[in-house]
Coordinates of C-alpha atoms in Angstrom, one line a residue:
M1 CA -7.1 21.2 18.7
I2 CA -5.2 18.4 19.8
R3 CA -2.1 19.3 21.3
R4 CA 1.0 17.1 21.7
A5 CA 1.9 15.5 25.0
L6 CA 3.9 12.6 26.2
L7 CA 2.2 9.4 26.7
T8 CA 2.7 8.3 29.9
P9 CA 2.3 5.2 31.0
V10 CA -1.1 5.0 32.1
L11 CA -1.9 6.5 29.7
L12 CA -0.3 4.2 27.1
I13 CA -1.9 1.4 28.9
T14 CA -5.4 3.0 28.9
L15 CA -5.0 3.2 24.9
L16 CA -3.8 -0.2 24.6
A17 CA -6.6 -1.6 26.5
V18 CA -9.2 -0.2 23.9
V19 CA -7.1 -1.4 20.7
L20 CA -7.0 -4.6 21.9
S21 CA -10.1 -5.3 24.0
A22 CA -10.9 -8.0 21.6
C23 CA -7.8 -9.8 21.7
A24 CA -7.5 -13.3 23.8
G25 CA -3.9 -12.6 24.9
P26 CA -0.4 -11.6 23.2
A27 CA 1.3 -13.4 21.4
Q28 CA 4.8 -14.6 22.1
P29 CA 7.8 -13.4 20.4
A30 CA 8.9 -15.7 17.1
Q31 CA 11.7 -17.5 18.0
A32 CA 14.5 -18.4 14.9
P33 CA 15.1 -21.9 14.0
A34 CA 18.5 -23.0 15.4
A35 CA 19.6 -23.3 11.9
E36 CA 18.7 -20.0 10.9
Q37 CA 20.5 -18.4 14.6
A38 CA 23.7 -20.5 13.3
A39 CA 23.6 -19.0 9.9
Q40 CA 23.8 -15.2 11.2
P41 CA 26.9 -12.6 10.8
A42 CA 29.2 -12.7 14.3
A43 CA 28.0 -10.3 16.9
T44 CA 29.2 -6.3 16.9
A45 CA 29.2 -4.9 20.1
V46 CA 28.8 -1.2 20.6
P47 CA 31.6 0.2 22.3
A48 CA 31.8 0.7 26.1
D49 CA 32.5 4.0 25.7
V50 CA 29.6 5.1 23.7
L51 CA 27.1 3.1 25.5
A52 CA 28.1 4.9 28.7
A53 CA 28.1 8.2 27.1
Q54 CA 24.8 7.8 25.7
P55 CA 22.3 5.7 28.1
W56 CA 19.3 5.5 25.5
R57 CA 21.2 3.0 23.8
Q58 CA 20.5 0.6 26.2
T59 CA 17.0 1.2 26.4
D60 CA 14.5 -1.3 24.9
A61 CA 13.5 1.4 22.3
Y62 CA 17.3 1.3 20.5
S63 CA 19.3 -1.3 22.4
P64 CA 21.3 -3.1 19.6
L65 CA 20.6 -7.0 18.8
P66 CA 22.6 -9.2 20.9
E67 CA 23.9 -11.0 17.6
R68 CA 24.3 -9.7 14.1
A69 CA 21.5 -10.1 12.1
S70 CA 20.2 -9.6 8.6
L71 CA 17.2 -7.8 7.2
V72 CA 16.0 -7.8 4.0
L73 CA 13.8 -5.0 2.4
V74 CA 12.2 -3.8 -0.5
K75 CA 11.7 0.1 -1.9
G76 CA 10.3 2.5 -4.3
G77 CA 11.8 5.7 -5.1
Q78 CA 14.3 4.5 -7.7
E79 CA 13.4 7.9 -10.2
N80 CA 15.0 9.7 -7.9
A81 CA 18.2 8.0 -6.9
S82 CA 20.3 10.6 -9.0
L83 CA 19.7 13.1 -5.9
M84 CA 21.7 11.3 -3.4
P85 CA 24.7 12.7 -2.7
E86 CA 27.9 11.7 -4.5
G87 CA 29.1 8.8 -3.7
E88 CA 25.8 7.5 -1.5
S89 CA 22.8 5.5 -2.7
I90 CA 19.6 3.6 -1.6
E91 CA 21.7 1.0 -0.8
D92 CA 24.8 2.9 0.6
N93 CA 24.7 5.7 2.7
R94 CA 25.5 7.3 6.0
A95 CA 21.9 7.5 7.1
L96 CA 21.4 3.7 6.7
Q97 CA 25.1 2.7 8.0
Y98 CA 24.1 4.8 11.6
I99 CA 21.1 2.9 11.6
E100 CA 22.7 -0.7 11.1
D101 CA 25.8 0.3 13.5
T102 CA 23.0 1.3 16.0
L103 CA 20.8 -1.5 16.0
N104 CA 23.6 -4.5 15.0
V105 CA 22.1 -5.5 11.3
D106 CA 22.8 -5.6 8.0
V107 CA 20.4 -4.2 5.7
T108 CA 19.7 -5.5 2.1
F109 CA 16.9 -4.8 -0.5
A110 CA 15.5 -7.6 -2.8
W111 CA 14.7 -4.9 -5.2
V112 CA 14.3 -0.9 -5.7
V113 CA 12.1 0.3 -8.4
P114 CA 10.1 3.5 -9.3
S115 CA 7.5 4.8 -6.7
D116 CA 5.2 4.3 -9.0
S117 CA 5.8 0.6 -9.4
Y118 CA 6.1 -0.3 -5.9
S119 CA 2.8 -1.2 -5.3
D120 CA 2.8 -3.5 -8.0
K121 CA 5.9 -5.5 -7.6
L122 CA 4.7 -5.4 -3.8
N123 CA 1.5 -7.6 -5.1
L124 CA 3.2 -10.1 -7.4
S125 CA 5.8 -10.6 -4.1
I126 CA 2.9 -11.2 -1.8
A127 CA 1.1 -13.5 -4.7
S128 CA 4.6 -15.5 -5.1
G129 CA 5.0 -16.0 -1.7
D130 CA 8.0 -14.4 -1.6
I131 CA 8.0 -11.6 0.8
P132 CA 10.8 -9.4 2.2
D133 CA 11.2 -9.4 6.0
V134 CA 10.0 -6.2 6.7
M135 CA 7.8 -4.2 4.1
T136 CA 5.7 -1.1 3.7
V137 CA 2.0 -2.0 2.6
D138 CA -1.9 -0.5 2.5
A139 CA -4.6 -1.6 4.1
I140 CA -5.8 -4.1 1.5
Q141 CA -2.3 -5.5 1.5
M142 CA -2.4 -5.9 5.3
Q143 CA -5.4 -7.7 5.1
Q144 CA -4.6 -9.9 2.7
L145 CA -1.1 -10.9 4.4
T146 CA -3.2 -11.5 7.9
E147 CA -5.3 -13.9 6.5
A148 CA -2.7 -15.5 4.8
G149 CA -1.3 -16.4 8.2
A150 CA 1.9 -14.5 6.0
I151 CA 2.7 -11.7 9.0
E152 CA 3.7 -11.1 12.9
D153 CA 1.5 -10.3 15.3
L154 CA 3.3 -7.0 16.7
T155 CA 1.0 -7.2 19.5
P156 CA 3.7 -7.8 22.5
Y157 CA 6.0 -5.3 20.0
V158 CA 4.8 -2.4 20.4
E159 CA 4.4 -0.9 23.6
K160 CA 8.0 -2.6 24.6
Y161 CA 9.9 -1.2 21.7
A162 CA 8.2 2.4 20.1
N163 CA 9.9 4.9 21.7
A164 CA 7.8 8.2 23.5
D165 CA 7.8 10.0 20.5
I166 CA 6.1 7.7 18.2
L167 CA 3.8 6.3 21.1
A168 CA 3.0 9.9 21.7
N169 CA 1.9 10.6 18.1
W170 CA -0.5 7.6 17.8
E171 CA -2.4 8.7 21.5
Q172 CA -2.6 11.9 19.6
T173 CA -4.9 10.4 16.9
G174 CA -6.9 9.3 19.6
G175 CA -6.1 5.8 19.3
V176 CA -7.2 5.7 15.4
A177 CA -3.7 5.0 14.2
L178 CA -3.5 1.8 16.5
Q179 CA -7.4 0.9 15.8
A180 CA -6.7 0.9 11.9
A181 CA -3.7 -1.4 12.3
T182 CA -5.7 -3.9 14.4
I183 CA -7.1 -7.0 13.2
D184 CA -9.4 -9.7 15.0
G185 CA -8.0 -7.9 18.4
K186 CA -4.0 -8.1 17.2
I187 CA -1.8 -5.0 16.0
M188 CA -1.1 -6.3 12.7
G189 CA 1.0 -3.5 11.5
I190 CA 2.7 -0.6 12.8
P191 CA 0.5 2.5 11.6
N192 CA 2.1 5.8 10.1
V193 CA 0.8 9.2 11.5
Q194 CA 0.8 12.2 8.5
P195 CA 0.8 15.4 9.7
Q196 CA -2.3 17.4 9.4
A197 CA -3.3 15.0 6.8
D198 CA -2.6 17.8 4.2
A199 CA -5.5 19.4 4.7
P200 CA -7.4 21.7 5.0
I201 CA -7.2 23.3 1.4
M202 CA -6.5 26.8 1.6
V203 CA -7.3 29.4 -1.0
W204 CA -4.0 31.0 -2.0
V205 CA -4.5 34.4 -3.8
R206 CA -2.0 37.0 -5.3
Q207 CA -1.8 39.5 -2.6
D208 CA -0.3 41.9 -5.0
W209 CA -3.4 42.0 -7.6
L210 CA -5.8 42.0 -4.6
D211 CA -4.0 45.6 -3.8
K212 CA -4.0 47.0 -7.2
L213 CA -7.7 46.1 -7.6
G214 CA -8.6 47.4 -4.4
L215 CA -9.4 44.4 -2.7
A216 CA -10.2 42.5 0.4
A217 CA -8.8 39.4 1.1
P218 CA -11.4 36.4 0.7
E219 CA -12.9 34.9 4.0
T220 CA -16.3 33.3 2.2
V221 CA -16.9 31.3 -1.6
D222 CA -18.6 34.9 -2.2
D223 CA -15.4 36.9 -1.6
V224 CA -13.5 33.9 -3.8
E225 CA -16.1 34.1 -6.6
A226 CA -16.1 37.8 -6.3
I227 CA -12.3 38.1 -6.2
A228 CA -11.6 35.2 -9.1
K229 CA -14.6 37.5 -11.3
A230 CA -12.2 41.0 -10.8
F231 CA -9.3 39.0 -11.5
I232 CA -10.9 37.7 -15.2
E233 CA -12.5 41.3 -16.0
Q234 CA -9.7 43.9 -14.4
D235 CA -6.3 42.5 -16.1
P236 CA -4.6 42.5 -12.9
D237 CA -1.2 41.8 -14.4
G238 CA -1.4 44.9 -16.7
N239 CA -0.8 43.3 -19.9
G240 CA -4.0 44.6 -21.5
A241 CA -5.0 41.1 -22.8
A242 CA -8.5 39.2 -21.5
D243 CA -6.4 36.2 -20.4
T244 CA -6.5 36.1 -16.8
I245 CA -7.9 32.3 -15.4
G246 CA -10.5 32.8 -12.2
L247 CA -10.4 29.3 -10.4
T248 CA -8.1 26.7 -11.7
G249 CA -9.2 23.1 -11.7
T250 CA -8.5 19.4 -12.7
T251 CA -10.3 16.3 -13.3
N252 CA -10.3 16.0 -9.9
P253 CA -12.7 18.4 -8.4
V254 CA -12.6 16.5 -5.0
Q255 CA -10.1 14.6 -3.4
V256 CA -8.9 14.0 -0.2
P257 CA -6.3 14.6 0.8
S258 CA -3.5 16.9 -0.9
N259 CA -6.5 18.2 -3.6
L260 CA -4.1 20.9 -5.9
H261 CA -6.3 23.1 -7.8
G262 CA -9.5 21.6 -6.1
F263 CA -12.9 22.3 -5.1
D264 CA -12.8 20.8 -1.5
A265 CA -12.9 24.2 0.5
I266 CA -16.0 25.4 -1.1
F267 CA -18.1 21.9 -0.9
N268 CA -16.5 22.0 2.6
A269 CA -18.6 25.4 2.9
Y270 CA -21.2 24.0 2.5
G271 CA -21.2 21.4 5.3
A272 CA -20.5 18.8 2.4
F273 CA -17.7 16.6 2.9
P274 CA -17.5 14.4 -0.1
E275 CA -15.4 11.1 -0.5
L276 CA -15.8 10.8 3.4
F277 CA -17.4 7.8 5.4
Y278 CA -18.0 9.8 8.8
R279 CA -20.9 9.6 11.8
N280 CA -23.7 12.1 11.7
A281 CA -24.7 13.5 14.8
D282 CA -26.8 10.0 15.7
G283 CA -23.5 8.1 15.6
E284 CA -24.4 6.7 11.9
I285 CA -21.9 6.3 9.4
V286 CA -22.7 8.1 6.3
Y287 CA -21.3 8.7 3.0
G288 CA -20.6 12.6 2.1
S289 CA -20.8 12.2 -1.4
I290 CA -24.6 11.4 -1.5
Q291 CA -25.6 13.9 1.2
P292 CA -27.8 17.1 0.3
E293 CA -25.5 19.4 0.7
T294 CA -23.1 18.3 -1.6
K295 CA -26.3 18.7 -3.9
E296 CA -25.9 22.3 -3.0
A297 CA -22.3 23.0 -3.2
L298 CA -22.4 21.3 -6.7
T299 CA -25.5 23.9 -7.5
R300 CA -22.6 26.7 -6.7
L301 CA -20.1 25.2 -8.5
A302 CA -22.5 24.6 -11.9
A303 CA -23.5 28.2 -11.6
M304 CA -19.5 29.4 -11.5
Y305 CA -18.7 27.6 -14.3
Q306 CA -21.4 28.5 -16.0
A307 CA -20.3 31.9 -15.3
G308 CA -17.1 31.8 -16.2
I309 CA -15.4 32.1 -12.9
I310 CA -13.9 28.8 -13.3
D311 CA -11.2 27.9 -15.8
P312 CA -13.5 26.8 -19.0
E313 CA -11.3 23.7 -19.7
F314 CA -10.9 22.5 -16.3
A315 CA -11.9 19.2 -16.8
T316 CA -9.6 18.3 -19.1
K317 CA -6.4 19.2 -17.2
D318 CA -4.3 17.4 -14.8
G319 CA -2.3 19.1 -12.1
D320 CA 0.5 19.8 -14.3
K321 CA -1.6 21.7 -16.8
A322 CA -3.1 23.5 -14.1
N323 CA 0.3 24.8 -12.8
E324 CA 1.1 25.8 -15.9
I325 CA -1.5 29.1 -15.3
V326 CA -0.4 30.1 -11.8
V327 CA 3.2 29.6 -12.6
G328 CA 2.5 31.6 -15.7
G329 CA 1.3 34.4 -14.3
R330 CA -2.3 33.6 -15.8
G331 CA -4.0 33.0 -12.8
G332 CA -4.1 34.5 -9.4
I333 CA -5.8 31.9 -7.2
M334 CA -5.1 28.4 -6.4
M335 CA -6.7 26.3 -3.9
G336 CA -4.2 23.8 -2.3
P337 CA -2.7 23.0 1.4
W338 CA -0.5 24.5 3.0
W339 CA 2.6 23.4 1.7
I340 CA 2.4 24.1 -2.0
S341 CA 4.5 27.3 -1.9
W342 CA 7.5 25.0 -2.1
W343 CA 5.6 23.5 -4.8
P344 CA 3.9 24.8 -7.1
L345 CA 3.8 28.6 -6.4
A346 CA 8.2 28.9 -5.3
D347 CA 8.2 28.4 -9.5
S348 CA 5.7 31.2 -10.0
V349 CA 8.1 33.8 -7.6
N350 CA 11.0 32.7 -9.5
N351 CA 8.9 34.0 -13.0
D352 CA 7.6 37.2 -11.1
P353 CA 9.0 38.2 -7.9
N354 CA 6.1 40.5 -7.5
A355 CA 4.1 37.6 -7.0
D356 CA 3.1 37.6 -3.3
W357 CA 0.8 34.7 -3.2
Q358 CA -0.8 34.4 0.4
P359 CA -2.9 31.4 2.2
F360 CA -6.6 32.3 3.7
M361 CA -8.6 29.7 5.0
I362 CA -12.6 30.0 3.8
K363 CA -15.5 30.2 6.3
D364 CA -18.4 27.6 6.0
K365 CA -21.6 28.8 5.9
N366 CA -22.4 29.0 9.7
G367 CA -19.3 31.5 10.0
N368 CA -17.0 28.9 11.4
Y369 CA -13.7 26.6 9.5
T370 CA -15.0 23.1 9.1
F371 CA -12.7 20.7 6.9
G372 CA -12.5 16.9 5.3
M373 CA -9.4 15.6 6.4
G374 CA -7.5 12.8 5.4
D375 CA -6.6 9.8 7.2
Y376 CA -4.4 10.0 10.4
T377 CA -3.3 6.5 9.1
Y378 CA -3.4 4.9 5.5
S379 CA 0.1 3.0 5.5
F380 CA 1.5 0.0 7.8
V381 CA 5.2 -1.5 8.0
V382 CA 4.9 -5.2 8.5
V383 CA 7.2 -8.0 9.2
K384 CA 7.1 -11.4 7.5
K385 CA 6.0 -14.5 9.4
G386 CA 8.9 -16.0 11.2
Y387 CA 11.3 -13.7 11.0
P388 CA 13.3 -13.9 14.7
H389 CA 13.4 -10.0 15.4
P390 CA 10.1 -8.6 14.7
E391 CA 11.4 -5.4 16.7
I392 CA 13.6 -4.6 14.7
A393 CA 11.1 -2.7 12.5
L394 CA 9.7 -0.2 15.4
K395 CA 13.8 0.1 16.3
I396 CA 14.6 1.1 12.8
L397 CA 11.7 3.7 12.9
N398 CA 13.2 5.4 16.5
V399 CA 16.3 5.5 14.6
Q400 CA 14.4 7.3 11.9
N401 CA 12.8 9.6 13.8
D402 CA 15.6 10.7 15.5
L403 CA 17.8 11.2 12.2
S404 CA 14.8 13.2 11.4
Y405 CA 14.5 15.7 14.2
G406 CA 18.2 15.4 15.2
L407 CA 17.3 13.3 18.9
N408 CA 19.5 11.4 21.2
D409 CA 22.7 13.2 19.1
A410 CA 21.9 11.8 16.0
P411 CA 23.6 12.9 13.4
Q412 CA 22.9 15.4 10.9
Y413 CA 24.7 14.7 7.7
Y414 CA 22.9 16.2 5.1
P415 CA 21.7 20.2 4.2
N416 CA 18.6 18.7 1.8
F417 CA 17.5 16.2 4.4
N418 CA 13.7 17.0 3.7
E419 CA 14.6 16.1 -0.5
I420 CA 16.2 12.6 0.3
W421 CA 14.9 11.0 3.6
T422 CA 12.6 8.7 1.4
L423 CA 15.9 7.7 -0.5
L424 CA 18.1 7.6 2.9
F425 CA 16.1 5.5 5.0
P426 CA 15.7 1.7 4.6
I427 CA 11.8 2.1 5.6
P428 CA 10.8 5.4 4.1
F429 CA 7.8 5.7 6.4
L430 CA 6.6 8.7 8.8
I431 CA 5.0 8.9 12.3
E432 CA 4.6 12.1 13.1
Q433 CA 3.0 14.4 15.4
P434 CA -0.2 15.0 13.8
Y435 CA -0.3 18.5 14.5
V436 CA 3.7 19.2 13.8
V437 CA 3.1 22.1 11.4
E438 CA 1.4 24.1 13.8
R439 CA 3.7 23.4 16.5
M440 CA 6.8 24.3 14.4
A441 CA 4.8 28.0 13.3
T442 CA 4.2 28.4 17.0
E443 CA 8.1 28.0 17.8
Y444 CA 8.9 29.8 14.7
Q445 CA 6.9 32.8 15.5
E446 CA 7.6 32.6 19.6
A447 CA 11.3 32.6 18.1
L448 CA 10.6 35.9 16.2
D449 CA 9.1 37.4 18.9
G450 CA 11.8 36.8 21.1
T451 CA 10.2 34.5 23.3
R452 CA 12.2 31.1 22.2
D453 CA 15.9 30.6 21.9
P454 CA 16.0 29.3 18.6
E455 CA 19.3 27.8 19.5
A456 CA 17.8 24.9 20.9
F457 CA 16.1 24.5 17.9
S458 CA 16.9 20.7 16.0
E459 CA 19.5 21.6 12.7
A460 CA 16.5 21.0 10.4
M461 CA 14.5 24.1 12.2
K462 CA 17.5 26.2 12.2
L463 CA 17.8 25.8 8.9
E464 CA 14.3 26.7 7.7
Y465 CA 14.1 29.5 10.8
G466 CA 17.2 30.8 8.8
Q467 CA 14.9 30.8 5.4
I468 CA 11.9 32.7 7.4
Q469 CA 14.4 35.2 8.5
S470 CA 15.8 36.1 5.3
D471 CA 12.6 36.3 3.2
I472 CA 11.4 38.9 6.4
A473 CA 14.6 40.5 5.7
A474 CA 14.0 40.5 2.0
P475 CA 10.9 39.5 1.0
R476 CA 10.7 37.1 -2.5
S477 CA 14.4 37.7 -3.0
D478 CA 14.9 34.1 -2.8
S479 CA 12.0 32.0 -3.7
S480 CA 13.3 28.9 -1.8
N481 CA 13.8 31.3 1.2
W482 CA 10.1 32.6 0.6
A483 CA 8.3 29.1 0.1
T484 CA 9.6 28.2 3.6
R485 CA 8.2 31.1 5.3
M486 CA 4.7 30.5 3.9
A487 CA 4.6 27.1 4.3
R488 CA 6.0 27.2 8.2
L489 CA 4.7 30.5 8.9
D490 CA 2.2 32.1 7.3
A491 CA 0.1 29.0 6.2
A492 CA 1.0 27.1 9.2
K493 CA -0.1 29.9 12.2
L494 CA -3.8 29.9 10.0
L495 CA -3.6 25.9 11.3
A496 CA -3.0 26.9 14.4
G497 CA -6.0 29.6 15.1
G498 CA -8.3 26.4 15.0
Y499 CA -10.9 24.6 12.6
D500 CA -13.1 21.4 13.2
E501 CA -12.2 18.6 11.0
V502 CA -14.6 16.1 9.9
R503 CA -13.0 12.3 8.8
T504 CA -13.5 9.5 7.5
D505 CA -14.4 6.5 10.6
P506 CA -11.8 3.4 10.7
V507 CA -14.3 1.4 10.8
A508 CA -15.4 2.5 7.3
S509 CA -11.9 2.6 6.0
R510 CA -11.5 -1.2 6.9
V511 CA -14.7 -2.2 5.1
F512 CA -14.6 0.4 2.0
A513 CA -10.8 -0.3 1.3
T514 CA -11.4 -4.0 0.5
D515 CA -15.1 -4.3 -1.2
P516 CA -15.0 -5.0 -4.1
T517 CA -18.2 -2.6 -5.7
W518 CA -15.8 0.2 -4.5
P519 CA -13.8 1.0 -7.5
A520 CA -16.8 1.4 -9.9
L521 CA -18.9 3.4 -7.2
Q522 CA -16.2 6.0 -7.2
K523 CA -16.2 6.2 -10.6
L524 CA -19.3 6.8 -11.2
E525 CA -19.3 9.2 -8.5
E526 CA -16.2 10.7 -10.5
E527 CA -17.9 10.9 -13.4
T528 CA -21.0 12.4 -12.3
F529 CA -19.8 15.3 -10.4
L530 CA -17.9 15.9 -13.3
Q531 CA -21.0 16.3 -15.6
I532 CA -23.0 18.4 -13.1
I533 CA -20.3 20.9 -12.6
T534 CA -19.7 21.2 -16.7
G535 CA -23.7 21.3 -17.4
A536 CA -23.5 18.0 -19.3
K537 CA -26.0 16.8 -16.6
S538 CA -28.8 18.8 -14.7
L539 CA -28.8 19.2 -11.2
D540 CA -31.5 16.7 -11.0
D541 CA -29.5 14.4 -11.9
F542 CA -27.9 14.3 -8.7
D543 CA -30.7 12.2 -7.1
A544 CA -30.7 9.9 -9.9
F545 CA -27.1 9.5 -8.8
V546 CA -27.5 8.8 -5.0
E547 CA -30.2 5.9 -6.1
E548 CA -27.7 4.4 -8.4
W549 CA -24.8 4.6 -6.1
N550 CA -27.2 2.9 -3.3
N551 CA -28.3 0.1 -5.9
S552 CA -24.9 -0.4 -7.3
G553 CA -23.4 -1.6 -3.6
G554 CA -23.0 1.7 -1.9
A555 CA -26.4 1.2 0.5
A556 CA -24.9 -2.6 1.5
L557 CA -21.4 -0.8 2.1
L558 CA -23.0 1.6 4.4
E559 CA -25.0 -1.3 6.3
K560 CA -22.0 -3.1 6.7
M561 CA -20.2 -0.3 8.3
N562 CA -23.2 0.1 10.6
Q563 CA -23.6 -3.4 12.0

């Protein structure tokens, strides 16, 4: 497994040299027009006693702008504004004020919209040419803005202004994050890093039902099927009714990452990695959904559906409907990532404190743990061309990182920070350790074992550690404590045990994200997989699907990726 390590100057220089090998030379930082400089508010100096007490404030990563500057942003999340503490808002809160005071900048928002409207609203802004100073975009939007010459080249700023934590987190992706942000040899955006990319998909099972029926914990797909069959036939809830569902499912039988109720772990167990463009043993980029192993997995799933192991109505259900099965006590198996104890399984425990959900990882056909993983990076912070202080985007992300983890004496204002951080921060964006979930689990276990002092934890970790201790003392007496223990300790320790990963190649990500044939290819795949699993199409139709996929643009996509 990749482990956290501070990025040394030599490593950083090497990493940037690889990413920027095609770059003719770094662009110079943009200068503000004289009129624009004159219009800026007067400077607000950081008090000398504060500077003396906190020397980190004088480093490039945190130094306040020499003159008070204005910064216009845009944001989603409006639908959750009611979660903010009394007297605070998305546009005015203590975390935002701390960032503004630390960096000598005034932040305003051109617009704030519901999360599901953000992308469409931003696309309209991009199309009109009326973009904010700094914004979060996806790969397609970054490509469009780069081709239009609308955003700054951030190459000269990354090494100088990103703090050591953020640089280390990028380095732990093996250069993938910065490669994803690089266009024609220039770093055009600040890439995110998502922890664990929300995979592997685990199998969560009600241990109380296993114990009642005398069943062992699952290790393989065969075990999962046998347990599901027993749950259907042997009335584990004791209500005398034949109403228990085996495996839940939704209209998304596979989805990378974060697939709740999906069958991803079963595909992976057969060595199949649908939805991923990955490099095979010969170094060639291939598409997992059209490989023979995927046909094997579909064969097994179709047989399980025919035998009644899978919810007969799964192909008509969304996530909410599937959640109702486990929350309502009608199902004892759920597929999902390490964090689903927080939601939806905490609701199951609320309804029935005997619901002892436990996570398990499933071995593949070779006896190993191998899982398809989501991209390390999927979004980017970009800066409008001509904005006089491009470095402010990195500096804000540095301070947000400190607020998140209590670094550099950053104040910890909010006990419910994990629920509202996206509302508090001006740029709701994560550049996390890709394996932070594993690290935290290891540290929590060491504290429980007495080999680590929990007083050294950040305030956020102290809170979670207290919840873990409380649930150990009184299991499932509080669903919130239980959920934190299951996610942060039990499930995360499974991840820390090690596994192999398959990911989409960053070269492939850039190609398919902007290819006009991709949406139709995705739809073809989604429809075919559902039809094969439910028996609406035969297994022989998989070969016809592969041929149609190739002829409809898939083969051309692969050729472009492998040039």
